[in-house]
PDB file of C-alpha atoms in Angstrom:
ATOM      1  CA  MET A   1       3.310 -13.343 -25.349  1.00  0.00           C
ATOM      2  CA  LYS A   2       6.251 -15.613 -24.567  1.00  0.00           C
ATOM      3  CA  THR A   3       5.689 -17.922 -21.592  1.00  0.00           C
ATOM      4  CA  VAL A   4       8.156 -17.259 -18.768  1.00  0.00           C
ATOM      5  CA  ILE A   5       8.752 -19.751 -15.969  1.00  0.00           C
ATOM      6  CA  LEU A   6       9.102 -17.801 -12.725  1.00  0.00           C
ATOM      7  CA  LYS A   7      10.991 -19.083  -9.731  1.00  0.00           C
ATOM      8  CA  ASN A   8      10.760 -18.036  -6.111  1.00  0.00           C
ATOM      9  CA  GLN A   9      14.122 -16.412  -5.449  1.00  0.00           C
ATOM     10  CA  ASP A  10      14.367 -17.104  -1.711  1.00  0.00           C
ATOM     11  CA  GLU A  11      16.987 -19.834  -2.006  1.00  0.00           C
ATOM     12  CA  ASP A  12      19.150 -21.007   0.860  1.00  0.00           C
ATOM     13  CA  LYS A  13      22.663 -19.616   0.807  1.00  0.00           C
ATOM     14  CA  GLU A  14      25.700 -19.955   3.013  1.00  0.00           C
ATOM     15  CA  PHE A  15      25.870 -17.450   5.853  1.00  0.00           C
ATOM     16  CA  ASN A  16      28.719 -14.947   5.660  1.00  0.00           C
ATOM     17  CA  TYR A  17      29.382 -13.344   9.052  1.00  0.00           C
ATOM     18  CA  ALA A  18      31.924 -10.778   7.791  1.00  0.00           C
ATOM     19  CA  SER A  19      29.608  -9.638   5.019  1.00  0.00           C
ATOM     20  CA  MET A  20      26.686  -9.129   7.401  1.00  0.00           C
ATOM     21  CA  TYR A  21      28.930  -7.365   9.933  1.00  0.00           C
ATOM     22  CA  ASN A  22      30.129  -4.834   7.367  1.00  0.00           C
ATOM     23  CA  GLU A  23      26.725  -4.331   5.802  1.00  0.00           C
ATOM     24  CA  CYS A  24      24.779  -3.892   9.037  1.00  0.00           C
ATOM     25  CA  LEU A  25      27.210  -1.859  11.173  1.00  0.00           C
ATOM     26  CA  VAL A  26      25.719   1.636  11.493  1.00  0.00           C
ATOM     27  CA  ASP A  27      28.147   4.515  10.927  1.00  0.00           C
ATOM     28  CA  LEU A  28      27.079   7.170  13.451  1.00  0.00           C
ATOM     29  CA  SER A  29      29.228   9.821  11.770  1.00  0.00           C
ATOM     30  CA  GLU A  30      27.222   9.549   8.562  1.00  0.00           C
ATOM     31  CA  VAL A  31      24.212  11.867   8.244  1.00  0.00           C
ATOM     32  CA  LYS A  32      21.242   9.800   7.120  1.00  0.00           C
ATOM     33  CA  MET A  33      18.593  11.609   5.088  1.00  0.00           C
ATOM     34  CA  LEU A  34      14.858  11.009   5.435  1.00  0.00           C
ATOM     35  CA  PRO A  35      13.710   8.644   2.663  1.00  0.00           C
ATOM     36  CA  PRO A  36      12.063  10.555  -0.213  1.00  0.00           C
ATOM     37  CA  THR A  37       8.294  10.861   0.084  1.00  0.00           C
ATOM     38  CA  ALA A  38       6.178   9.099  -2.534  1.00  0.00           C
ATOM     39  CA  LEU A  39       2.815  10.476  -1.355  1.00  0.00           C
ATOM     40  CA  GLY A  40       2.003  12.797   1.517  1.00  0.00           C
ATOM     41  CA  ILE A  41      -1.341  13.446   3.197  1.00  0.00           C
ATOM     42  CA  GLY A  42      -1.603  16.783   4.989  1.00  0.00           C
ATOM     43  CA  HIS A  43       1.088  18.995   6.489  1.00  0.00           C
ATOM     44  CA  HIS A  44       2.767  19.628   9.836  1.00  0.00           C
ATOM     45  CA  GLU A  45       4.734  22.464  11.372  1.00  0.00           C
ATOM     46  CA  TYR A  46       8.269  22.224  12.701  1.00  0.00           C
ATOM     47  CA  LYS A  47      10.228  25.198  14.051  1.00  0.00           C
ATOM     48  CA  GLY A  48       7.889  27.644  12.391  1.00  0.00           C
ATOM     49  CA  GLU A  49       8.058  25.973   8.967  1.00  0.00           C
ATOM     50  CA  THR A  50       5.324  23.949   7.232  1.00  0.00           C
ATOM     51  CA  TYR A  51       6.219  20.564   5.753  1.00  0.00           C
ATOM     52  CA  LEU A  52       4.365  17.906   3.795  1.00  0.00           C
ATOM     53  CA  ASN A  53       3.761  14.795   5.900  1.00  0.00           C
ATOM     54  CA  ASN A  54       5.970  11.909   4.770  1.00  0.00           C
ATOM     55  CA  THR A  55       3.015   9.487   4.939  1.00  0.00           C
ATOM     56  CA  PHE A  56       4.307   7.026   2.335  1.00  0.00           C
ATOM     57  CA  THR A  57       8.025   7.003   1.516  1.00  0.00           C
ATOM     58  CA  TYR A  58      10.158   4.995  -0.874  1.00  0.00           C
ATOM     59  CA  GLY A  59      11.819   1.937   0.616  1.00  0.00           C
ATOM     60  CA  GLU A  60       8.966   1.370   3.104  1.00  0.00           C
ATOM     61  CA  PHE A  61       5.590  -0.330   3.205  1.00  0.00           C
ATOM     62  CA  SER A  62       2.209   0.579   4.666  1.00  0.00           C
ATOM     63  CA  VAL A  63      -1.074  -1.051   5.629  1.00  0.00           C
ATOM     64  CA  ILE A  64      -4.733  -0.210   5.124  1.00  0.00           C
ATOM     65  CA  LYS A  65      -6.816  -2.236   7.576  1.00  0.00           C
ATOM     66  CA  ALA A  66     -10.520  -2.416   8.270  1.00  0.00           C
ATOM     67  CA  LYS A  67     -13.368  -4.839   8.782  1.00  0.00           C
ATOM     68  CA  SER A  68     -15.081  -6.330   5.761  1.00  0.00           C
ATOM     69  CA  LYS A  69     -17.018  -3.963   3.459  1.00  0.00           C
ATOM     70  CA  ARG A  70     -15.470  -0.786   4.874  1.00  0.00           C
ATOM     71  CA  LYS A  71     -14.404   0.465   1.412  1.00  0.00           C
ATOM     72  CA  LYS A  72     -10.761  -0.566   1.742  1.00  0.00           C
ATOM     73  CA  THR A  73     -10.404  -1.088  -2.000  1.00  0.00           C
ATOM     74  CA  PHE A  74     -11.969   2.308  -2.732  1.00  0.00           C
ATOM     75  CA  PHE A  75      -9.410   3.977  -0.494  1.00  0.00           C
ATOM     76  CA  LYS A  76      -6.570   1.930  -2.004  1.00  0.00           C
ATOM     77  CA  SER A  77      -7.629   3.195  -5.446  1.00  0.00           C
ATOM     78  CA  ALA A  78      -7.618   6.751  -4.117  1.00  0.00           C
ATOM     79  CA  LEU A  79      -4.043   6.338  -2.822  1.00  0.00           C
ATOM     80  CA  ILE A  80      -2.847   5.026  -6.185  1.00  0.00           C
ATOM     81  CA  ALA A  81      -4.574   7.901  -7.955  1.00  0.00           C
ATOM     82  CA  GLY A  82      -3.047  10.242  -5.381  1.00  0.00           C
ATOM     83  CA  TYR A  83       0.417   8.978  -6.267  1.00  0.00           C
ATOM     84  CA  ILE A  84      -0.238   9.375  -9.996  1.00  0.00           C
ATOM     85  CA  GLY A  85      -1.646  12.891  -9.556  1.00  0.00           C
ATOM     86  CA  GLY A  86      -3.970  14.593 -12.011  1.00  0.00           C
ATOM     87  CA  GLN A  87      -7.458  15.508 -10.814  1.00  0.00           C
ATOM     88  CA  ILE A  88      -7.363  13.467  -7.597  1.00  0.00           C
ATOM     89  CA  THR A  89      -7.041  16.655  -5.527  1.00  0.00           C
ATOM     90  CA  ASN A  90     -10.632  17.470  -6.543  1.00  0.00           C
ATOM     91  CA  ASN A  91     -11.682  14.487  -4.415  1.00  0.00           C
ATOM     92  CA  PHE A  92      -8.894  14.487  -1.822  1.00  0.00           C
ATOM     93  CA  PRO A  93      -7.344  17.964  -1.506  1.00  0.00           C
ATOM     94  CA  GLU A  94      -4.713  16.874   1.041  1.00  0.00           C
ATOM     95  CA  PHE A  95      -3.172  14.200  -1.211  1.00  0.00           C
ATOM     96  CA  LYS A  96       0.145  15.514  -2.554  1.00  0.00           C
ATOM     97  CA  THR A  97       2.167  13.281  -4.869  1.00  0.00           C
ATOM     98  CA  GLN A  98       5.935  13.525  -4.984  1.00  0.00           C
ATOM     99  CA  ARG A  99       6.211  11.236  -8.008  1.00  0.00           C
ATOM    100  CA  ASN A 100       9.058  12.130 -10.333  1.00  0.00           C
ATOM    101  CA  THR A 101       7.304  12.983 -13.591  1.00  0.00           C
ATOM    102  CA  ASN A 102      10.639  13.127 -15.403  1.00  0.00           C
ATOM    103  CA  GLU A 103      11.150   9.370 -15.163  1.00  0.00           C
ATOM    104  CA  GLU A 104       9.167   6.347 -16.281  1.00  0.00           C
ATOM    105  CA  THR A 105       7.388   5.409 -13.059  1.00  0.00           C
ATOM    106  CA  HIS A 106       5.594   2.059 -13.028  1.00  0.00           C
ATOM    107  CA  ILE A 107       2.714   1.361 -10.662  1.00  0.00           C
ATOM    108  CA  ILE A 108       1.615  -2.217  -9.926  1.00  0.00           C
ATOM    109  CA  ASP A 109      -1.884  -2.895  -8.569  1.00  0.00           C
ATOM    110  CA  ILE A 110      -2.545  -6.483  -7.456  1.00  0.00           C
ATOM    111  CA  ASP A 111      -6.013  -7.666  -6.418  1.00  0.00           C
ATOM    112  CA  THR A 112      -6.070 -11.136  -4.861  1.00  0.00           C
ATOM    113  CA  GLU A 113      -9.733 -11.311  -3.822  1.00  0.00           C
ATOM    114  CA  GLN A 114     -12.126 -10.150  -6.522  1.00  0.00           C
ATOM    115  CA  GLY A 115     -13.251 -11.879  -9.701  1.00  0.00           C
ATOM    116  CA  ASP A 116     -12.637 -10.415 -13.140  1.00  0.00           C
ATOM    117  CA  TYR A 117     -15.664  -8.091 -13.263  1.00  0.00           C
ATOM    118  CA  TYR A 118     -15.251  -6.442  -9.852  1.00  0.00           C
ATOM    119  CA  ALA A 119     -11.459  -6.291 -10.086  1.00  0.00           C
ATOM    120  CA  GLN A 120     -11.679  -4.472 -13.417  1.00  0.00           C
ATOM    121  CA  ARG A 121     -14.219  -2.001 -11.984  1.00  0.00           C
ATOM    122  CA  ALA A 122     -11.804  -1.207  -9.157  1.00  0.00           C
ATOM    123  CA  PHE A 123      -8.864  -0.829 -11.541  1.00  0.00           C
ATOM    124  CA  ARG A 124     -10.817   1.504 -13.849  1.00  0.00           C
ATOM    125  CA  ARG A 125     -11.648   3.674 -10.849  1.00  0.00           C
ATOM    126  CA  VAL A 126      -8.021   4.843 -10.715  1.00  0.00           C
ATOM    127  CA  ALA A 127      -8.232   6.444 -14.157  1.00  0.00           C
ATOM    128  CA  ASP A 128     -11.571   8.045 -13.239  1.00  0.00           C
ATOM    129  CA  LEU A 129     -10.018   9.629 -10.142  1.00  0.00           C
ATOM    130  CA  VAL A 130      -6.915  10.814 -12.016  1.00  0.00           C
ATOM    131  CA  GLY A 131      -8.952  12.150 -14.947  1.00  0.00           C
ATOM    132  CA  ASN A 132      -7.311   9.986 -17.599  1.00  0.00           C
ATOM    133  CA  PRO A 133      -5.528   6.620 -17.890  1.00  0.00           C
ATOM    134  CA  TYR A 134      -1.908   6.534 -16.733  1.00  0.00           C
ATOM    135  CA  GLU A 135       0.306   4.779 -19.269  1.00  0.00           C
ATOM    136  CA  HIS A 136       2.422   2.918 -16.724  1.00  0.00           C
ATOM    137  CA  TYR A 137      -0.326   1.683 -14.403  1.00  0.00           C
ATOM    138  CA  TYR A 138      -0.382  -2.135 -14.488  1.00  0.00           C
ATOM    139  CA  PRO A 139      -3.330  -3.857 -12.749  1.00  0.00           C
ATOM    140  CA  PHE A 140      -3.386  -7.622 -12.152  1.00  0.00           C
ATOM    141  CA  GLY A 141      -6.211  -9.807 -10.876  1.00  0.00           C
ATOM    142  CA  VAL A 142      -4.645 -12.902  -9.297  1.00  0.00           C
ATOM    143  CA  GLU A 143      -7.690 -14.348  -7.546  1.00  0.00           C
ATOM    144  CA  GLY A 144      -7.489 -18.130  -7.464  1.00  0.00           C
ATOM    145  CA  TRP A 145      -3.695 -18.431  -7.646  1.00  0.00           C
ATOM    146  CA  THR A 146      -1.775 -20.016  -4.769  1.00  0.00           C
ATOM    147  CA  PRO A 147       0.251 -17.948  -2.274  1.00  0.00           C
ATOM    148  CA  SER A 148       3.566 -19.276  -3.589  1.00  0.00           C
ATOM    149  CA  GLU A 149       2.523 -18.494  -7.158  1.00  0.00           C
ATOM    150  CA  ILE A 150       1.560 -14.921  -6.232  1.00  0.00           C
ATOM    151  CA  ILE A 151       4.866 -14.359  -4.418  1.00  0.00           C
ATOM    152  CA  SER A 152       6.808 -15.769  -7.374  1.00  0.00           C
ATOM    153  CA  PHE A 153       4.783 -13.571  -9.716  1.00  0.00           C
ATOM    154  CA  ILE A 154       5.666 -10.427  -7.733  1.00  0.00           C
ATOM    155  CA  ASP A 155       9.314 -11.494  -7.753  1.00  0.00           C
ATOM    156  CA  GLY A 156       8.970 -11.870 -11.495  1.00  0.00           C
ATOM    157  CA  LEU A 157       7.490  -8.400 -11.909  1.00  0.00           C
ATOM    158  CA  PHE A 158      10.418  -6.791 -10.123  1.00  0.00           C
ATOM    159  CA  ASN A 159      12.872  -8.657 -12.353  1.00  0.00           C
ATOM    160  CA  ASP A 160      10.959  -8.441 -15.629  1.00  0.00           C
ATOM    161  CA  PRO A 161      13.047  -6.304 -18.058  1.00  0.00           C
ATOM    162  CA  LYS A 162       9.889  -4.321 -18.851  1.00  0.00           C
ATOM    163  CA  HIS A 163       9.506  -3.209 -15.221  1.00  0.00           C
ATOM    164  CA  LYS A 164      12.940  -3.660 -13.651  1.00  0.00           C
ATOM    165  CA  GLY A 165      14.111  -0.554 -11.819  1.00  0.00           C
ATOM    166  CA  LYS A 166      10.916   1.317 -12.700  1.00  0.00           C
ATOM    167  CA  ILE A 167       8.378   0.070 -10.114  1.00  0.00           C
ATOM    168  CA  LYS A 168       7.901   2.801  -7.525  1.00  0.00           C
ATOM    169  CA  TRP A 169       4.495   1.935  -6.042  1.00  0.00           C
ATOM    170  CA  ILE A 170       2.970  -1.503  -5.628  1.00  0.00           C
ATOM    171  CA  SER A 171      -0.394  -2.240  -4.045  1.00  0.00           C
ATOM    172  CA  ILE A 172      -1.287  -5.700  -2.741  1.00  0.00           C
ATOM    173  CA  ASP A 173      -5.032  -5.736  -2.075  1.00  0.00           C
ATOM    174  CA  GLY A 174      -5.391  -8.898  -0.041  1.00  0.00           C
ATOM    175  CA  VAL A 175      -1.916  -9.473   1.388  1.00  0.00           C
ATOM    176  CA  ALA A 176      -3.349 -12.350   3.447  1.00  0.00           C
ATOM    177  CA  ASP A 177      -3.550 -14.334   0.205  1.00  0.00           C
ATOM    178  CA  LEU A 178       0.242 -14.496   0.188  1.00  0.00           C
ATOM    179  CA  VAL A 179      -0.020 -17.089   2.986  1.00  0.00           C
ATOM    180  CA  GLU A 180      -1.994 -20.311   3.306  1.00  0.00           C
ATOM    181  CA  ASN A 181      -2.824 -19.534   6.931  1.00  0.00           C
ATOM    182  CA  SER A 182      -2.547 -16.008   8.394  1.00  0.00           C
ATOM    183  CA  ASN A 183      -2.239 -17.574  11.879  1.00  0.00           C
ATOM    184  CA  ASP A 184       0.833 -19.591  10.937  1.00  0.00           C
ATOM    185  CA  ILE A 185       3.709 -17.821  12.716  1.00  0.00           C
ATOM    186  CA  ILE A 186       6.509 -19.083  10.492  1.00  0.00           C
ATOM    187  CA  GLU A 187       4.678 -18.544   7.211  1.00  0.00           C
ATOM    188  CA  SER A 188       3.464 -15.079   8.267  1.00  0.00           C
ATOM    189  CA  ASN A 189       6.932 -13.994   9.341  1.00  0.00           C
ATOM    190  CA  LYS A 190       8.366 -15.128   5.999  1.00  0.00           C
ATOM    191  CA  VAL A 191       5.866 -12.996   4.070  1.00  0.00           C
ATOM    192  CA  ALA A 192       6.508  -9.962   6.274  1.00  0.00           C
ATOM    193  CA  LYS A 193      10.240 -10.371   5.633  1.00  0.00           C
ATOM    194  CA  LYS A 194       9.534 -10.760   1.923  1.00  0.00           C
ATOM    195  CA  LEU A 195       7.743  -7.398   1.925  1.00  0.00           C
ATOM    196  CA  MET A 196      10.730  -5.856   3.708  1.00  0.00           C
ATOM    197  CA  LYS A 197      13.114  -7.375   1.162  1.00  0.00           C
ATOM    198  CA  TRP A 198      11.107  -6.069  -1.800  1.00  0.00           C
ATOM    199  CA  ARG A 199      10.710  -2.526  -0.506  1.00  0.00           C
ATOM    200  CA  LYS A 200      14.404  -2.243   0.424  1.00  0.00           C
ATOM    201  CA  GLU A 201      15.940  -3.993  -2.572  1.00  0.00           C
ATOM    202  CA  TYR A 202      13.772  -2.201  -5.151  1.00  0.00           C
ATOM    203  CA  ASN A 203      13.357   1.123  -3.298  1.00  0.00           C
ATOM    204  CA  CYS A 204       9.617   1.323  -3.879  1.00  0.00           C
ATOM    205  CA  HIS A 205       6.614   1.868  -1.633  1.00  0.00           C
ATOM    206  CA  ILE A 206       4.431  -1.179  -0.995  1.00  0.00           C
ATOM    207  CA  ASN A 207       0.874  -0.582   0.197  1.00  0.00           C
ATOM    208  CA  CYS A 208      -0.964  -3.612   1.631  1.00  0.00           C
ATOM    209  CA  VAL A 209      -4.659  -4.116   2.346  1.00  0.00           C
ATOM    210  CA  ILE A 210      -5.727  -6.505   5.103  1.00  0.00           C
ATOM    211  CA  HIS A 211      -8.883  -7.282   7.066  1.00  0.00           C
ATOM    212  CA  ASN A 212      -9.376  -6.475  10.743  1.00  0.00           C
ATOM    213  CA  ASN A 213     -10.541  -9.071  13.225  1.00  0.00           C
ATOM    214  CA  SER A 214     -13.314  -8.472  15.769  1.00  0.00           C
ATOM    215  CA  ASN A 215     -10.853  -6.696  18.104  1.00  0.00           C
ATOM    216  CA  GLY A 216      -9.988  -4.094  15.486  1.00  0.00           C
ATOM    217  CA  GLU A 217      -6.505  -5.449  14.810  1.00  0.00           C
ATOM    218  CA  ALA A 218      -5.200  -6.771  11.513  1.00  0.00           C
ATOM    219  CA  THR A 219      -6.047 -10.449  11.121  1.00  0.00           C
ATOM    220  CA  GLY A 220      -3.779 -13.174  12.446  1.00  0.00           C
ATOM    221  CA  HIS A 221      -0.050 -13.343  12.988  1.00  0.00           C
ATOM    222  CA  LEU A 222       0.414 -11.947   9.499  1.00  0.00           C
ATOM    223  CA  GLY A 223      -1.510  -8.827  10.478  1.00  0.00           C
ATOM    224  CA  SER A 224       0.582  -8.438  13.612  1.00  0.00           C
ATOM    225  CA  TYR A 225       3.846  -8.803  11.705  1.00  0.00           C
ATOM    226  CA  VAL A 226       2.995  -6.365   8.916  1.00  0.00           C
ATOM    227  CA  GLN A 227       1.624  -3.787  11.364  1.00  0.00           C
ATOM    228  CA  LYS A 228       4.800  -3.821  13.428  1.00  0.00           C
ATOM    229  CA  ARG A 229       7.007  -3.385  10.380  1.00  0.00           C
ATOM    230  CA  SER A 230       4.901  -0.783   8.557  1.00  0.00           C
ATOM    231  CA  GLU A 231       5.832   2.841   8.185  1.00  0.00           C
ATOM    232  CA  THR A 232       2.161   3.854   8.208  1.00  0.00           C
ATOM    233  CA  VAL A 233      -0.947   1.968   9.368  1.00  0.00           C
ATOM    234  CA  ILE A 234      -4.317   3.379   8.343  1.00  0.00           C
ATOM    235  CA  ASP A 235      -7.598   2.348   9.964  1.00  0.00           C
ATOM    236  CA  LEU A 236     -10.939   2.723   8.196  1.00  0.00           C
ATOM    237  CA  GLU A 237     -14.013   2.871  10.414  1.00  0.00           C
ATOM    238  CA  ASP A 238     -17.649   3.095   9.337  1.00  0.00           C
ATOM    239  CA  THR A 239     -19.416   5.987  11.091  1.00  0.00           C
ATOM    240  CA  ASP A 240     -22.687   4.063  10.872  1.00  0.00           C
ATOM    241  CA  PRO A 241     -22.105   0.299  11.148  1.00  0.00           C
ATOM    242  CA  ASP A 242     -25.767  -0.421  10.369  1.00  0.00           C
ATOM    243  CA  PRO A 243     -25.530  -2.666   7.252  1.00  0.00           C
ATOM    244  CA  LYS A 244     -28.725  -1.051   5.884  1.00  0.00           C
ATOM    245  CA  VAL A 245     -26.866   2.255   5.514  1.00  0.00           C
ATOM    246  CA  ARG A 246     -24.989   1.692   2.259  1.00  0.00           C
ATOM    247  CA  ASN A 247     -22.949   4.881   1.916  1.00  0.00           C
ATOM    248  CA  SER A 248     -22.223   6.158   5.397  1.00  0.00           C
ATOM    249  CA  PRO A 249     -18.991   8.185   5.696  1.00  0.00           C
ATOM    250  CA  ILE A 250     -15.813   6.240   6.420  1.00  0.00           C
ATOM    251  CA  GLN A 251     -13.405   7.714   8.952  1.00  0.00           C
ATOM    252  CA  VAL A 252      -9.720   7.526   7.978  1.00  0.00           C
ATOM    253  CA  VAL A 253      -7.280   7.442  10.888  1.00  0.00           C
ATOM    254  CA  GLN A 254      -3.499   7.123  10.775  1.00  0.00           C
ATOM    255  CA  ALA A 255      -3.332   4.636  13.621  1.00  0.00           C
ATOM    256  CA  TYR A 256       0.457   4.235  13.616  1.00  0.00           C
ATOM    257  CA  SER A 257       3.173   6.292  11.998  1.00  0.00           C
ATOM    258  CA  ARG A 258       6.935   6.678  12.040  1.00  0.00           C
ATOM    259  CA  GLY A 259       6.595  10.249  10.828  1.00  0.00           C
ATOM    260  CA  ALA A 260       4.116  13.077  11.348  1.00  0.00           C
ATOM    261  CA  SER A 261       0.506  11.863  11.274  1.00  0.00           C
ATOM    262  CA  PHE A 262      -2.280  13.426   9.251  1.00  0.00           C
ATOM    263  CA  ASP A 263      -5.480  14.607  10.924  1.00  0.00           C
ATOM    264  CA  TYR A 264      -8.334  12.144  10.601  1.00  0.00           C
ATOM    265  CA  PHE A 265     -10.833  12.788   7.827  1.00  0.00           C
ATOM    266  CA  HIS A 266     -13.854  11.131   6.218  1.00  0.00           C
ATOM    267  CA  PHE A 267     -14.830   9.994   2.764  1.00  0.00           C
ATOM    268  CA  LYS A 268     -17.874   8.557   1.053  1.00  0.00           C
ATOM    269  CA  LEU A 269     -18.902   7.721  -2.514  1.00  0.00           C
ATOM    270  CA  ASN A 270     -20.358  10.196  -4.993  1.00  0.00           C
ATOM    271  CA  GLU A 271     -23.011   9.504  -7.636  1.00  0.00           C
ATOM    272  CA  GLU A 272     -20.318   7.953  -9.861  1.00  0.00           C
ATOM    273  CA  THR A 273     -19.271   5.641  -6.992  1.00  0.00           C
ATOM    274  CA  LEU A 274     -15.950   7.425  -6.685  1.00  0.00           C
ATOM    275  CA  PRO A 275     -14.548   8.134  -3.199  1.00  0.00           C
ATOM    276  CA  TYR A 276     -14.259  11.756  -2.117  1.00  0.00           C
ATOM    277  CA  GLU A 277     -13.453  13.531   1.114  1.00  0.00           C
ATOM    278  CA  CYS A 278     -16.578  14.765   2.905  1.00  0.00           C
ATOM    279  CA  ASP A 279     -17.091  17.333   5.676  1.00  0.00           C
ATOM    280  CA  ILE A 280     -18.416  15.176   8.502  1.00  0.00           C
ATOM    281  CA  LYS A 281     -16.680  15.753  11.824  1.00  0.00           C
ATOM    282  CA  ASN A 282     -17.914  13.040  14.124  1.00  0.00           C
ATOM    283  CA  GLU A 283     -16.220  14.037  17.371  1.00  0.00           C
ATOM    284  CA  SER A 284     -17.497  10.957  19.197  1.00  0.00           C
ATOM    285  CA  TRP A 285     -14.961   8.748  17.400  1.00  0.00           C
TER     286      TRP A 285
END
């Protein structure tokens, strides 16, 4: 494969007041349509009609957050499989993809934390949940690369002729690895704005995974910034935090949402270590 030198595209440019004025002025006479849904979880009623929840829409980004070892990556894989479609509804009946099957839809899955063996296991899980490999699913393990290199790489993916204009879902499992220090206000704000730029400019959905701190909030200033700007924030909570219980059900809660929220549900792992929705209704949560 030909070596390509990638460059971070956030270069300084002269400010143009007139251009920003014209671009940002909101025309109140124009009827804005709800962004198209990429993946919905559950339904809601409005004026006697039933509608799919617009949980994840194009041109927005979302967050999965939880403490360590709360099966965040398992749930991320389920969301990707949910967007692809196939047999995922056997495991998660409320997942409804709105992916356009008439176009070449590329899905990017980036894992920043795991080594080769565990990253590949997680990536293969998507095909197991769908029922077969999806031709345009592109997984990348970038553990060990610097934050600036990872950001430049994602920029490169969006502009690579192979993928340009075709990426509709991108997962960043370990978004904190896009900064050197998640408590650095300036650095964290830059990454949050980068996510906003990507999702708007390329009209895709970006799903991020981040750890919770001891207070149950996403870690650091980065966590605060991405939460505030997310369309959907999903919390994963272990119903039995005893570390000796290896496969206790995980409760999935849509903590924040700009649209209709889904009802909380639970999942655990089956004998093939694939996540599936289970019946538990722990009303004490």
